[in-house]
Amino acid sequence: MFEHDGPYTVNPVSGALGAEISGIDLGAELDDYLVAELRRALLEYGVIFFRDQHLDTDAHKLLAKKFGEIFVHPFFVYGDDPEVVTIVREPGDTRIVGEDWHIDTAMMPEPPMGAIMVAIEVSDYGGDTLFANQYLAYEALSEGMKFLLQDLKAINSDRLVAGPGAATRSANRTTKARTDVGWEETISIHPVVRTHPETGRKSLFVNHSYTVGFAGMSEEESKPLLGWLMDWGHRPEFTCRFRWGKGSVAFWDNRCTKHIAVDDVHNHRRVMRRIQIAGDRPY
Ligand code: SIN
């Protein structure tokens, strides 16, 4: 239970993670007290949701900057503002951004601490986003598996989602990643189990979009355990599911959660505006 005496309500959306907060206008400049309360809620629930917000791009940026520097996405082909990624899914698209369970941009030396996403256009059904709590995924492992993972490091690359090798993904969707020959792969080695810099808790830090193997092992050797860990991390009891409405906002902690977008809006359009917040090097 989230104890507070503010003029708002905080309602958990599942037993694993996620809480919906109402009574806060994110478009109004938040005072230090509310920013601290939202950070506390984010740390407790991993992802926080809001409904019926009116955030234009400037207000969205202002909100993000209350929590850190804006992170510029390295491989999306964006419009004229590199600080903003607009994720558009048009009728007819057969691939979408975020179609696999992932931790955002995990191949960066310092992956973002989180992201704030606003629903601009939604359909009457579908297009939900699922989140999974990676603290729980770690804590539910056996002591033997925790021991095995304690010093293991993983190679994270963006070659599965950007660059010439990922050209078909982008060819079949409206929001594109760079696939040109000038694109250069980014690789970072991160611990398989990271420690959250603010809560001190340990979480699993591997994901389908970016983690390609364990450091010091071949991809073939890595596959069985890595595949198992990545799938384990989104068992239903570690997850929550968010149904978007126009003006809904999700703010997730990218250091201890992963997420996936569901492509079931069929012949409808879905538009999201996302701003990421800079993070630090996992340890
Ligand atoms: C993302 O992976 O950041 C996008 C998720 C979504 O569109 O639901």
PDB file of C-alpha atoms and ligand atoms in Angstrom:
ATOM      1  CA  MET A   1       0.000   0.000   0.000  1.00  0.00           C
ATOM      2  CA  PHE A   2       1.298   3.431  -0.978  1.00  0.00           C
ATOM      3  CA  GLU A   3       0.958   5.637   2.122  1.00  0.00           C
ATOM      4  CA  HIS A   4       0.484   9.328   1.357  1.00  0.00           C
ATOM      5  CA  ASP A   5      -1.535  12.350   2.397  1.00  0.00           C
ATOM      6  CA  GLY A   6      -1.749  14.047  -1.014  1.00  0.00           C
ATOM      7  CA  PRO A   7      -4.967  14.947  -2.873  1.00  0.00           C
ATOM      8  CA  TYR A   8      -4.716  12.011  -5.276  1.00  0.00           C
ATOM      9  CA  THR A   9      -5.353   8.266  -5.344  1.00  0.00           C
ATOM     10  CA  VAL A  10      -2.939   5.441  -6.135  1.00  0.00           C
ATOM     11  CA  ASN A  11      -4.520   2.127  -7.126  1.00  0.00           C
ATOM     12  CA  PRO A  12      -2.404  -0.937  -7.952  1.00  0.00           C
ATOM     13  CA  VAL A  13      -3.435  -2.568 -11.248  1.00  0.00           C
ATOM     14  CA  SER A  14      -1.990  -6.030 -10.555  1.00  0.00           C
ATOM     15  CA  GLY A  15      -0.236  -7.921  -7.785  1.00  0.00           C
ATOM     16  CA  ALA A  16       3.060  -7.724  -9.679  1.00  0.00           C
ATOM     17  CA  LEU A  17       3.541  -4.090 -10.670  1.00  0.00           C
ATOM     18  CA  GLY A  18       1.799  -0.981 -11.935  1.00  0.00           C
ATOM     19  CA  ALA A  19      -0.476   1.562 -10.280  1.00  0.00           C
ATOM     20  CA  GLU A  20      -2.975   4.006 -11.686  1.00  0.00           C
ATOM     21  CA  ILE A  21      -2.769   7.487 -10.186  1.00  0.00           C
ATOM     22  CA  SER A  22      -5.655   9.930 -10.415  1.00  0.00           C
ATOM     23  CA  GLY A  23      -6.115  13.473  -9.210  1.00  0.00           C
ATOM     24  CA  ILE A  24      -2.888  14.848 -10.709  1.00  0.00           C
ATOM     25  CA  ASP A  25      -2.767  17.131 -13.755  1.00  0.00           C
ATOM     26  CA  LEU A  26       0.554  16.292 -15.410  1.00  0.00           C
ATOM     27  CA  GLY A  27       0.167  19.248 -17.781  1.00  0.00           C
ATOM     28  CA  ALA A  28       0.426  21.724 -14.885  1.00  0.00           C
ATOM     29  CA  GLU A  29       3.963  22.349 -13.681  1.00  0.00           C
ATOM     30  CA  LEU A  30       4.469  19.919 -10.795  1.00  0.00           C
ATOM     31  CA  ASP A  31       5.978  21.198  -7.563  1.00  0.00           C
ATOM     32  CA  ASP A  32       8.916  19.436  -5.903  1.00  0.00           C
ATOM     33  CA  TYR A  33       6.650  17.582  -3.490  1.00  0.00           C
ATOM     34  CA  LEU A  34       4.578  16.013  -6.270  1.00  0.00           C
ATOM     35  CA  VAL A  35       7.665  15.160  -8.328  1.00  0.00           C
ATOM     36  CA  ALA A  36       9.148  13.385  -5.297  1.00  0.00           C
ATOM     37  CA  GLU A  37       5.838  11.564  -4.721  1.00  0.00           C
ATOM     38  CA  LEU A  38       5.685  10.411  -8.350  1.00  0.00           C
ATOM     39  CA  ARG A  39       9.263   9.192  -8.152  1.00  0.00           C
ATOM     40  CA  ARG A  40       8.422   7.310  -4.955  1.00  0.00           C
ATOM     41  CA  ALA A  41       5.392   5.720  -6.659  1.00  0.00           C
ATOM     42  CA  LEU A  42       7.496   4.807  -9.715  1.00  0.00           C
ATOM     43  CA  LEU A  43      10.085   3.124  -7.500  1.00  0.00           C
ATOM     44  CA  GLU A  44       7.396   1.222  -5.635  1.00  0.00           C
ATOM     45  CA  TYR A  45       5.261   0.098  -8.596  1.00  0.00           C
ATOM     46  CA  GLY A  46       7.730   0.013 -11.533  1.00  0.00           C
ATOM     47  CA  VAL A  47       5.211   1.671 -13.839  1.00  0.00           C
ATOM     48  CA  ILE A  48       2.610   4.338 -13.084  1.00  0.00           C
ATOM     49  CA  PHE A  49      -0.410   5.198 -15.218  1.00  0.00           C
ATOM     50  CA  PHE A  50      -2.579   8.293 -15.575  1.00  0.00           C
ATOM     51  CA  ARG A  51      -5.746   8.923 -17.584  1.00  0.00           C
ATOM     52  CA  ASP A  52      -7.287  11.856 -19.466  1.00  0.00           C
ATOM     53  CA  GLN A  53      -4.181  14.025 -19.461  1.00  0.00           C
ATOM     54  CA  HIS A  54      -3.619  16.981 -21.783  1.00  0.00           C
ATOM     55  CA  LEU A  55       0.080  17.039 -22.521  1.00  0.00           C
ATOM     56  CA  ASP A  56       1.341  18.791 -25.625  1.00  0.00           C
ATOM     57  CA  THR A  57       4.950  18.181 -26.626  1.00  0.00           C
ATOM     58  CA  ASP A  58       6.312  21.075 -24.555  1.00  0.00           C
ATOM     59  CA  ALA A  59       4.451  19.976 -21.424  1.00  0.00           C
ATOM     60  CA  HIS A  60       5.551  16.393 -22.058  1.00  0.00           C
ATOM     61  CA  LYS A  61       9.203  17.499 -22.207  1.00  0.00           C
ATOM     62  CA  LEU A  62       8.809  19.655 -19.116  1.00  0.00           C
ATOM     63  CA  LEU A  63       7.421  16.673 -17.222  1.00  0.00           C
ATOM     64  CA  ALA A  64      10.244  14.374 -18.379  1.00  0.00           C
ATOM     65  CA  LYS A  65      12.872  16.948 -17.365  1.00  0.00           C
ATOM     66  CA  LYS A  66      11.560  16.881 -13.801  1.00  0.00           C
ATOM     67  CA  PHE A  67      13.023  13.356 -13.607  1.00  0.00           C
ATOM     68  CA  GLY A  68      16.304  13.789 -15.491  1.00  0.00           C
ATOM     69  CA  GLU A  69      17.900  14.725 -18.811  1.00  0.00           C
ATOM     70  CA  ILE A  70      16.069  13.765 -21.980  1.00  0.00           C
ATOM     71  CA  PHE A  71      17.622  10.744 -23.698  1.00  0.00           C
ATOM     72  CA  VAL A  72      17.899  11.045 -27.492  1.00  0.00           C
ATOM     73  CA  HIS A  73      17.027   7.754 -29.182  1.00  0.00           C
ATOM     74  CA  PRO A  74      19.980   6.573 -31.273  1.00  0.00           C
ATOM     75  CA  PHE A  75      18.315   4.734 -34.161  1.00  0.00           C
ATOM     76  CA  PHE A  76      14.720   5.778 -34.734  1.00  0.00           C
ATOM     77  CA  VAL A  77      14.100   7.875 -37.797  1.00  0.00           C
ATOM     78  CA  TYR A  78      12.258  10.726 -36.136  1.00  0.00           C
ATOM     79  CA  GLY A  79      10.707  13.958 -37.356  1.00  0.00           C
ATOM     80  CA  ASP A  80      12.377  17.268 -36.642  1.00  0.00           C
ATOM     81  CA  ASP A  81      12.660  16.824 -32.857  1.00  0.00           C
ATOM     82  CA  PRO A  82      15.215  14.231 -31.765  1.00  0.00           C
ATOM     83  CA  GLU A  83      14.001  14.405 -28.153  1.00  0.00           C
ATOM     84  CA  VAL A  84      10.620  12.958 -29.101  1.00  0.00           C
ATOM     85  CA  VAL A  85       9.792   9.583 -30.644  1.00  0.00           C
ATOM     86  CA  THR A  86       6.351   9.373 -32.196  1.00  0.00           C
ATOM     87  CA  ILE A  87       5.329   5.748 -32.541  1.00  0.00           C
ATOM     88  CA  VAL A  88       2.789   5.430 -35.320  1.00  0.00           C
ATOM     89  CA  ARG A  89       1.026   2.235 -36.297  1.00  0.00           C
ATOM     90  CA  GLU A  90      -0.990   2.721 -39.485  1.00  0.00           C
ATOM     91  CA  PRO A  91      -3.643   0.327 -40.828  1.00  0.00           C
ATOM     92  CA  GLY A  92      -1.763  -2.158 -42.988  1.00  0.00           C
ATOM     93  CA  ASP A  93       1.418  -2.186 -40.902  1.00  0.00           C
ATOM     94  CA  THR A  94       2.465  -5.771 -40.215  1.00  0.00           C
ATOM     95  CA  ARG A  95       5.260  -4.985 -37.754  1.00  0.00           C
ATOM     96  CA  ILE A  96       5.224  -2.569 -34.814  1.00  0.00           C
ATOM     97  CA  VAL A  97       7.659  -0.834 -32.513  1.00  0.00           C
ATOM     98  CA  GLY A  98       8.048  -2.817 -29.281  1.00  0.00           C
ATOM     99  CA  GLU A  99       6.698  -6.105 -30.650  1.00  0.00           C
ATOM    100  CA  ASP A 100       9.019  -8.245 -28.477  1.00  0.00           C
ATOM    101  CA  TRP A 101       9.477  -8.162 -24.715  1.00  0.00           C
ATOM    102  CA  HIS A 102      12.219  -5.611 -24.192  1.00  0.00           C
ATOM    103  CA  ILE A 103      14.085  -3.201 -21.970  1.00  0.00           C
ATOM    104  CA  ASP A 104      14.400   0.052 -23.922  1.00  0.00           C
ATOM    105  CA  THR A 105      17.715   0.656 -25.713  1.00  0.00           C
ATOM    106  CA  ALA A 106      19.580  -1.829 -23.489  1.00  0.00           C
ATOM    107  CA  MET A 107      22.565  -1.819 -25.859  1.00  0.00           C
ATOM    108  CA  MET A 108      23.540   1.676 -24.696  1.00  0.00           C
ATOM    109  CA  PRO A 109      26.358   1.962 -22.137  1.00  0.00           C
ATOM    110  CA  GLU A 110      23.874   3.926 -20.017  1.00  0.00           C
ATOM    111  CA  PRO A 111      20.352   2.789 -20.938  1.00  0.00           C
ATOM    112  CA  PRO A 112      17.518   5.207 -20.131  1.00  0.00           C
ATOM    113  CA  MET A 113      16.154   5.150 -16.575  1.00  0.00           C
ATOM    114  CA  GLY A 114      12.632   5.313 -17.922  1.00  0.00           C
ATOM    115  CA  ALA A 115      10.172   6.615 -20.450  1.00  0.00           C
ATOM    116  CA  ILE A 116       6.990   8.631 -20.378  1.00  0.00           C
ATOM    117  CA  MET A 117       4.531   7.695 -23.131  1.00  0.00           C
ATOM    118  CA  VAL A 118       1.327   9.563 -23.992  1.00  0.00           C
ATOM    119  CA  ALA A 119      -1.506   8.060 -26.054  1.00  0.00           C
ATOM    120  CA  ILE A 120      -2.369  10.480 -28.859  1.00  0.00           C
ATOM    121  CA  GLU A 121      -4.641   8.263 -30.960  1.00  0.00           C
ATOM    122  CA  VAL A 122      -6.067   4.914 -29.910  1.00  0.00           C
ATOM    123  CA  SER A 123      -8.576   2.485 -31.362  1.00  0.00           C
ATOM    124  CA  ASP A 124     -11.750   1.255 -29.685  1.00  0.00           C
ATOM    125  CA  TYR A 125     -10.057  -2.017 -28.825  1.00  0.00           C
ATOM    126  CA  GLY A 126      -6.588  -3.540 -28.652  1.00  0.00           C
ATOM    127  CA  GLY A 127      -3.167  -1.924 -28.632  1.00  0.00           C
ATOM    128  CA  ASP A 128      -2.525  -2.620 -24.939  1.00  0.00           C
ATOM    129  CA  THR A 129       0.966  -2.594 -23.464  1.00  0.00           C
ATOM    130  CA  LEU A 130       2.141  -5.284 -21.046  1.00  0.00           C
ATOM    131  CA  PHE A 131       4.815  -4.693 -18.417  1.00  0.00           C
ATOM    132  CA  ALA A 132       6.802  -7.252 -16.391  1.00  0.00           C
ATOM    133  CA  ASN A 133       8.466  -6.778 -13.022  1.00  0.00           C
ATOM    134  CA  GLN A 134      12.099  -7.895 -13.266  1.00  0.00           C
ATOM    135  CA  TYR A 135      12.701  -7.708  -9.508  1.00  0.00           C
ATOM    136  CA  LEU A 136      10.083 -10.432  -9.058  1.00  0.00           C
ATOM    137  CA  ALA A 137      11.538 -12.394 -11.979  1.00  0.00           C
ATOM    138  CA  TYR A 138      14.915 -12.394 -10.211  1.00  0.00           C
ATOM    139  CA  GLU A 139      13.608 -12.991  -6.697  1.00  0.00           C
ATOM    140  CA  ALA A 140      11.553 -16.036  -7.790  1.00  0.00           C
ATOM    141  CA  LEU A 141      14.644 -17.851  -9.118  1.00  0.00           C
ATOM    142  CA  SER A 142      16.144 -20.714  -7.127  1.00  0.00           C
ATOM    143  CA  GLU A 143      19.199 -20.003  -4.973  1.00  0.00           C
ATOM    144  CA  GLY A 144      21.197 -22.198  -7.354  1.00  0.00           C
ATOM    145  CA  MET A 145      20.219 -20.127 -10.388  1.00  0.00           C
ATOM    146  CA  LYS A 146      20.900 -16.861  -8.537  1.00  0.00           C
ATOM    147  CA  PHE A 147      24.360 -18.194  -7.686  1.00  0.00           C
ATOM    148  CA  LEU A 148      24.979 -19.144 -11.326  1.00  0.00           C
ATOM    149  CA  LEU A 149      23.958 -15.677 -12.543  1.00  0.00           C
ATOM    150  CA  GLN A 150      25.742 -13.601  -9.928  1.00  0.00           C
ATOM    151  CA  ASP A 151      28.832 -12.786 -12.005  1.00  0.00           C
ATOM    152  CA  LEU A 152      27.407 -13.429 -15.469  1.00  0.00           C
ATOM    153  CA  LYS A 153      27.453 -10.599 -17.989  1.00  0.00           C
ATOM    154  CA  ALA A 154      25.447 -10.299 -21.204  1.00  0.00           C
ATOM    155  CA  ILE A 155      26.174  -8.771 -24.585  1.00  0.00           C
ATOM    156  CA  ASN A 156      23.519  -6.280 -25.624  1.00  0.00           C
ATOM    157  CA  SER A 157      23.375  -5.118 -29.250  1.00  0.00           C
ATOM    158  CA  ASP A 158      20.896  -3.236 -31.435  1.00  0.00           C
ATOM    159  CA  ARG A 159      21.495  -5.437 -34.492  1.00  0.00           C
ATOM    160  CA  LEU A 160      18.203  -7.321 -34.052  1.00  0.00           C
ATOM    161  CA  VAL A 161      16.146  -4.121 -34.262  1.00  0.00           C
ATOM    162  CA  ALA A 162      18.153  -1.690 -36.412  1.00  0.00           C
ATOM    163  CA  GLY A 163      20.663  -1.714 -39.250  1.00  0.00           C
ATOM    164  CA  PRO A 164      20.542  -3.595 -42.566  1.00  0.00           C
ATOM    165  CA  GLY A 165      19.897  -6.943 -40.820  1.00  0.00           C
ATOM    166  CA  ALA A 166      16.630  -5.636 -39.385  1.00  0.00           C
ATOM    167  CA  ALA A 167      15.426  -4.004 -42.617  1.00  0.00           C
ATOM    168  CA  THR A 168      12.263  -6.117 -42.966  1.00  0.00           C
ATOM    169  CA  ARG A 169      11.026  -5.029 -39.542  1.00  0.00           C
ATOM    170  CA  SER A 170      11.178  -1.390 -40.514  1.00  0.00           C
ATOM    171  CA  ALA A 171       9.964  -1.964 -44.096  1.00  0.00           C
ATOM    172  CA  ASN A 172       6.644  -3.229 -42.736  1.00  0.00           C
ATOM    173  CA  ARG A 173       5.952  -0.512 -40.214  1.00  0.00           C
ATOM    174  CA  THR A 174       5.406   3.247 -40.233  1.00  0.00           C
ATOM    175  CA  THR A 175       7.859   4.235 -37.494  1.00  0.00           C
ATOM    176  CA  LYS A 176      11.213   3.137 -38.807  1.00  0.00           C
ATOM    177  CA  ALA A 177      14.592   2.372 -37.329  1.00  0.00           C
ATOM    178  CA  ARG A 178      17.740   3.288 -39.213  1.00  0.00           C
ATOM    179  CA  THR A 179      18.708   0.523 -41.635  1.00  0.00           C
ATOM    180  CA  ASP A 180      21.144   2.472 -43.851  1.00  0.00           C
ATOM    181  CA  VAL A 181      24.710   1.332 -44.383  1.00  0.00           C
ATOM    182  CA  GLY A 182      25.976   4.298 -42.339  1.00  0.00           C
ATOM    183  CA  TRP A 183      24.297   2.845 -39.231  1.00  0.00           C
ATOM    184  CA  GLU A 184      26.774   1.404 -36.746  1.00  0.00           C
ATOM    185  CA  GLU A 185      25.974  -1.336 -34.271  1.00  0.00           C
ATOM    186  CA  THR A 186      26.125  -0.346 -30.608  1.00  0.00           C
ATOM    187  CA  ILE A 187      27.225  -3.057 -28.181  1.00  0.00           C
ATOM    188  CA  SER A 188      27.422  -2.924 -24.387  1.00  0.00           C
ATOM    189  CA  ILE A 189      28.162  -5.597 -21.861  1.00  0.00           C
ATOM    190  CA  HIS A 190      25.879  -5.405 -18.837  1.00  0.00           C
ATOM    191  CA  PRO A 191      25.395  -7.636 -15.796  1.00  0.00           C
ATOM    192  CA  VAL A 192      22.617 -10.220 -16.207  1.00  0.00           C
ATOM    193  CA  VAL A 193      21.431  -9.210 -12.749  1.00  0.00           C
ATOM    194  CA  ARG A 194      21.600  -5.486 -12.107  1.00  0.00           C
ATOM    195  CA  THR A 195      21.191  -3.546  -8.885  1.00  0.00           C
ATOM    196  CA  HIS A 196      18.746  -0.666  -8.987  1.00  0.00           C
ATOM    197  CA  PRO A 197      20.639   2.558  -8.190  1.00  0.00           C
ATOM    198  CA  GLU A 198      17.763   3.970  -6.130  1.00  0.00           C
ATOM    199  CA  THR A 199      16.094   0.978  -4.444  1.00  0.00           C
ATOM    200  CA  GLY A 200      19.179  -1.246  -4.113  1.00  0.00           C
ATOM    201  CA  ARG A 201      17.075  -4.246  -5.265  1.00  0.00           C
ATOM    202  CA  LYS A 202      18.353  -6.774  -7.801  1.00  0.00           C
ATOM    203  CA  SER A 203      16.525  -7.467 -11.069  1.00  0.00           C
ATOM    204  CA  LEU A 204      16.990  -9.543 -14.218  1.00  0.00           C
ATOM    205  CA  PHE A 205      18.432  -7.442 -17.019  1.00  0.00           C
ATOM    206  CA  VAL A 206      18.143  -9.479 -20.247  1.00  0.00           C
ATOM    207  CA  ASN A 207      15.598  -9.090 -23.039  1.00  0.00           C
ATOM    208  CA  HIS A 208      14.617 -10.397 -26.464  1.00  0.00           C
ATOM    209  CA  SER A 209      15.252  -7.234 -28.482  1.00  0.00           C
ATOM    210  CA  TYR A 210      18.805  -6.537 -27.397  1.00  0.00           C
ATOM    211  CA  THR A 211      20.484  -9.370 -25.489  1.00  0.00           C
ATOM    212  CA  VAL A 212      22.352 -11.615 -27.940  1.00  0.00           C
ATOM    213  CA  GLY A 213      24.549 -13.778 -25.697  1.00  0.00           C
ATOM    214  CA  PHE A 214      26.598 -14.103 -22.552  1.00  0.00           C
ATOM    215  CA  ALA A 215      30.033 -12.477 -22.437  1.00  0.00           C
ATOM    216  CA  GLY A 216      32.773 -15.073 -22.941  1.00  0.00           C
ATOM    217  CA  MET A 217      30.429 -17.630 -24.569  1.00  0.00           C
ATOM    218  CA  SER A 218      29.287 -18.240 -28.136  1.00  0.00           C
ATOM    219  CA  GLU A 219      25.724 -17.287 -29.061  1.00  0.00           C
ATOM    220  CA  GLU A 220      25.012 -21.006 -29.549  1.00  0.00           C
ATOM    221  CA  GLU A 221      26.242 -21.801 -26.032  1.00  0.00           C
ATOM    222  CA  SER A 222      24.297 -18.879 -24.553  1.00  0.00           C
ATOM    223  CA  LYS A 223      20.989 -19.650 -26.225  1.00  0.00           C
ATOM    224  CA  PRO A 224      19.401 -22.266 -23.911  1.00  0.00           C
ATOM    225  CA  LEU A 225      19.884 -20.415 -20.627  1.00  0.00           C
ATOM    226  CA  LEU A 226      19.464 -16.942 -22.122  1.00  0.00           C
ATOM    227  CA  GLY A 227      16.251 -17.947 -23.898  1.00  0.00           C
ATOM    228  CA  TRP A 228      14.912 -19.480 -20.692  1.00  0.00           C
ATOM    229  CA  LEU A 229      15.739 -16.383 -18.629  1.00  0.00           C
ATOM    230  CA  MET A 230      14.177 -14.032 -21.167  1.00  0.00           C
ATOM    231  CA  ASP A 231      10.955 -16.069 -21.276  1.00  0.00           C
ATOM    232  CA  TRP A 232      10.899 -16.550 -17.497  1.00  0.00           C
ATOM    233  CA  GLY A 233      10.991 -12.782 -17.056  1.00  0.00           C
ATOM    234  CA  HIS A 234       7.465 -12.371 -18.443  1.00  0.00           C
ATOM    235  CA  ARG A 235       5.603 -15.180 -16.711  1.00  0.00           C
ATOM    236  CA  PRO A 236       2.027 -13.921 -16.150  1.00  0.00           C
ATOM    237  CA  GLU A 237       2.485 -13.513 -12.393  1.00  0.00           C
ATOM    238  CA  PHE A 238       5.208 -10.923 -13.016  1.00  0.00           C
ATOM    239  CA  THR A 239       3.065  -8.795 -15.367  1.00  0.00           C
ATOM    240  CA  CYS A 240       0.360  -6.185 -15.688  1.00  0.00           C
ATOM    241  CA  ARG A 241      -1.538  -5.006 -18.763  1.00  0.00           C
ATOM    242  CA  PHE A 242      -2.544  -1.429 -19.526  1.00  0.00           C
ATOM    243  CA  ARG A 243      -5.532  -0.489 -21.676  1.00  0.00           C
ATOM    244  CA  TRP A 244      -4.901   2.899 -23.241  1.00  0.00           C
ATOM    245  CA  GLY A 245      -7.424   5.679 -23.776  1.00  0.00           C
ATOM    246  CA  LYS A 246      -6.756   8.980 -25.521  1.00  0.00           C
ATOM    247  CA  GLY A 247      -4.652  11.081 -23.119  1.00  0.00           C
ATOM    248  CA  SER A 248      -3.478   8.086 -21.063  1.00  0.00           C
ATOM    249  CA  VAL A 249       0.104   8.277 -19.829  1.00  0.00           C
ATOM    250  CA  ALA A 250       2.470   5.493 -18.754  1.00  0.00           C
ATOM    251  CA  PHE A 251       5.737   6.228 -16.975  1.00  0.00           C
ATOM    252  CA  TRP A 252       7.906   3.122 -16.616  1.00  0.00           C
ATOM    253  CA  ASP A 253      11.142   2.429 -14.802  1.00  0.00           C
ATOM    254  CA  ASN A 254      13.362   0.860 -17.469  1.00  0.00           C
ATOM    255  CA  ARG A 255      15.857  -0.398 -14.840  1.00  0.00           C
ATOM    256  CA  CYS A 256      13.550  -3.002 -13.305  1.00  0.00           C
ATOM    257  CA  THR A 257      10.775  -3.656 -15.835  1.00  0.00           C
ATOM    258  CA  LYS A 258      10.389  -4.781 -19.413  1.00  0.00           C
ATOM    259  CA  HIS A 259       7.425  -4.299 -21.722  1.00  0.00           C
ATOM    260  CA  ILE A 260       5.786  -5.348 -24.986  1.00  0.00           C
ATOM    261  CA  ALA A 261       3.218  -3.711 -27.279  1.00  0.00           C
ATOM    262  CA  VAL A 262       0.331  -5.874 -28.508  1.00  0.00           C
ATOM    263  CA  ASP A 263      -0.392  -5.582 -32.218  1.00  0.00           C
ATOM    264  CA  ASP A 264      -4.114  -6.313 -32.286  1.00  0.00           C
ATOM    265  CA  VAL A 265      -5.676  -3.061 -33.495  1.00  0.00           C
ATOM    266  CA  HIS A 266      -6.219  -4.599 -36.945  1.00  0.00           C
ATOM    267  CA  ASN A 267      -7.213  -1.944 -39.428  1.00  0.00           C
ATOM    268  CA  HIS A 268      -6.898   0.989 -37.047  1.00  0.00           C
ATOM    269  CA  ARG A 269      -4.374   3.688 -36.386  1.00  0.00           C
ATOM    270  CA  ARG A 270      -2.490   3.963 -33.078  1.00  0.00           C
ATOM    271  CA  VAL A 271      -0.224   6.910 -32.237  1.00  0.00           C
ATOM    272  CA  MET A 272       1.926   7.322 -29.138  1.00  0.00           C
ATOM    273  CA  ARG A 273       4.400  10.043 -28.183  1.00  0.00           C
ATOM    274  CA  ARG A 274       7.322   8.863 -26.079  1.00  0.00           C
ATOM    275  CA  ILE A 275      10.121  10.724 -24.320  1.00  0.00           C
ATOM    276  CA  GLN A 276      12.920   8.818 -22.607  1.00  0.00           C
ATOM    277  CA  ILE A 277      14.907   9.928 -19.581  1.00  0.00           C
ATOM    278  CA  ALA A 278      18.656   9.373 -19.286  1.00  0.00           C
ATOM    279  CA  GLY A 279      19.929   6.648 -16.961  1.00  0.00           C
ATOM    280  CA  ASP A 280      23.225   5.334 -15.670  1.00  0.00           C
ATOM    281  CA  ARG A 281      25.536   2.387 -16.235  1.00  0.00           C
ATOM    282  CA  PRO A 282      24.060  -0.858 -14.870  1.00  0.00           C
ATOM    283  CA  TYR A 283      26.046  -2.562 -12.096  1.00  0.00           C
TER     284      TYR A 283
HETATM  285  C1  SIN B   1       7.723   0.851 -26.677  1.00  0.00           C
HETATM  286  O1  SIN B   1       8.188  -0.271 -26.745  1.00  0.00           O
HETATM  287  O2  SIN B   1       8.311   1.751 -26.088  1.00  0.00           O
HETATM  288  C2  SIN B   1       6.368   1.129 -27.255  1.00  0.00           C
HETATM  289  C3  SIN B   1       5.306   0.427 -26.499  1.00  0.00           C
HETATM  290  C4  SIN B   1       3.943   0.651 -27.097  1.00  0.00           C
HETATM  291  O3  SIN B   1       3.811   1.249 -28.163  1.00  0.00           O
HETATM  292  O4  SIN B   1       2.982   0.208 -26.478  1.00  0.00           O
END
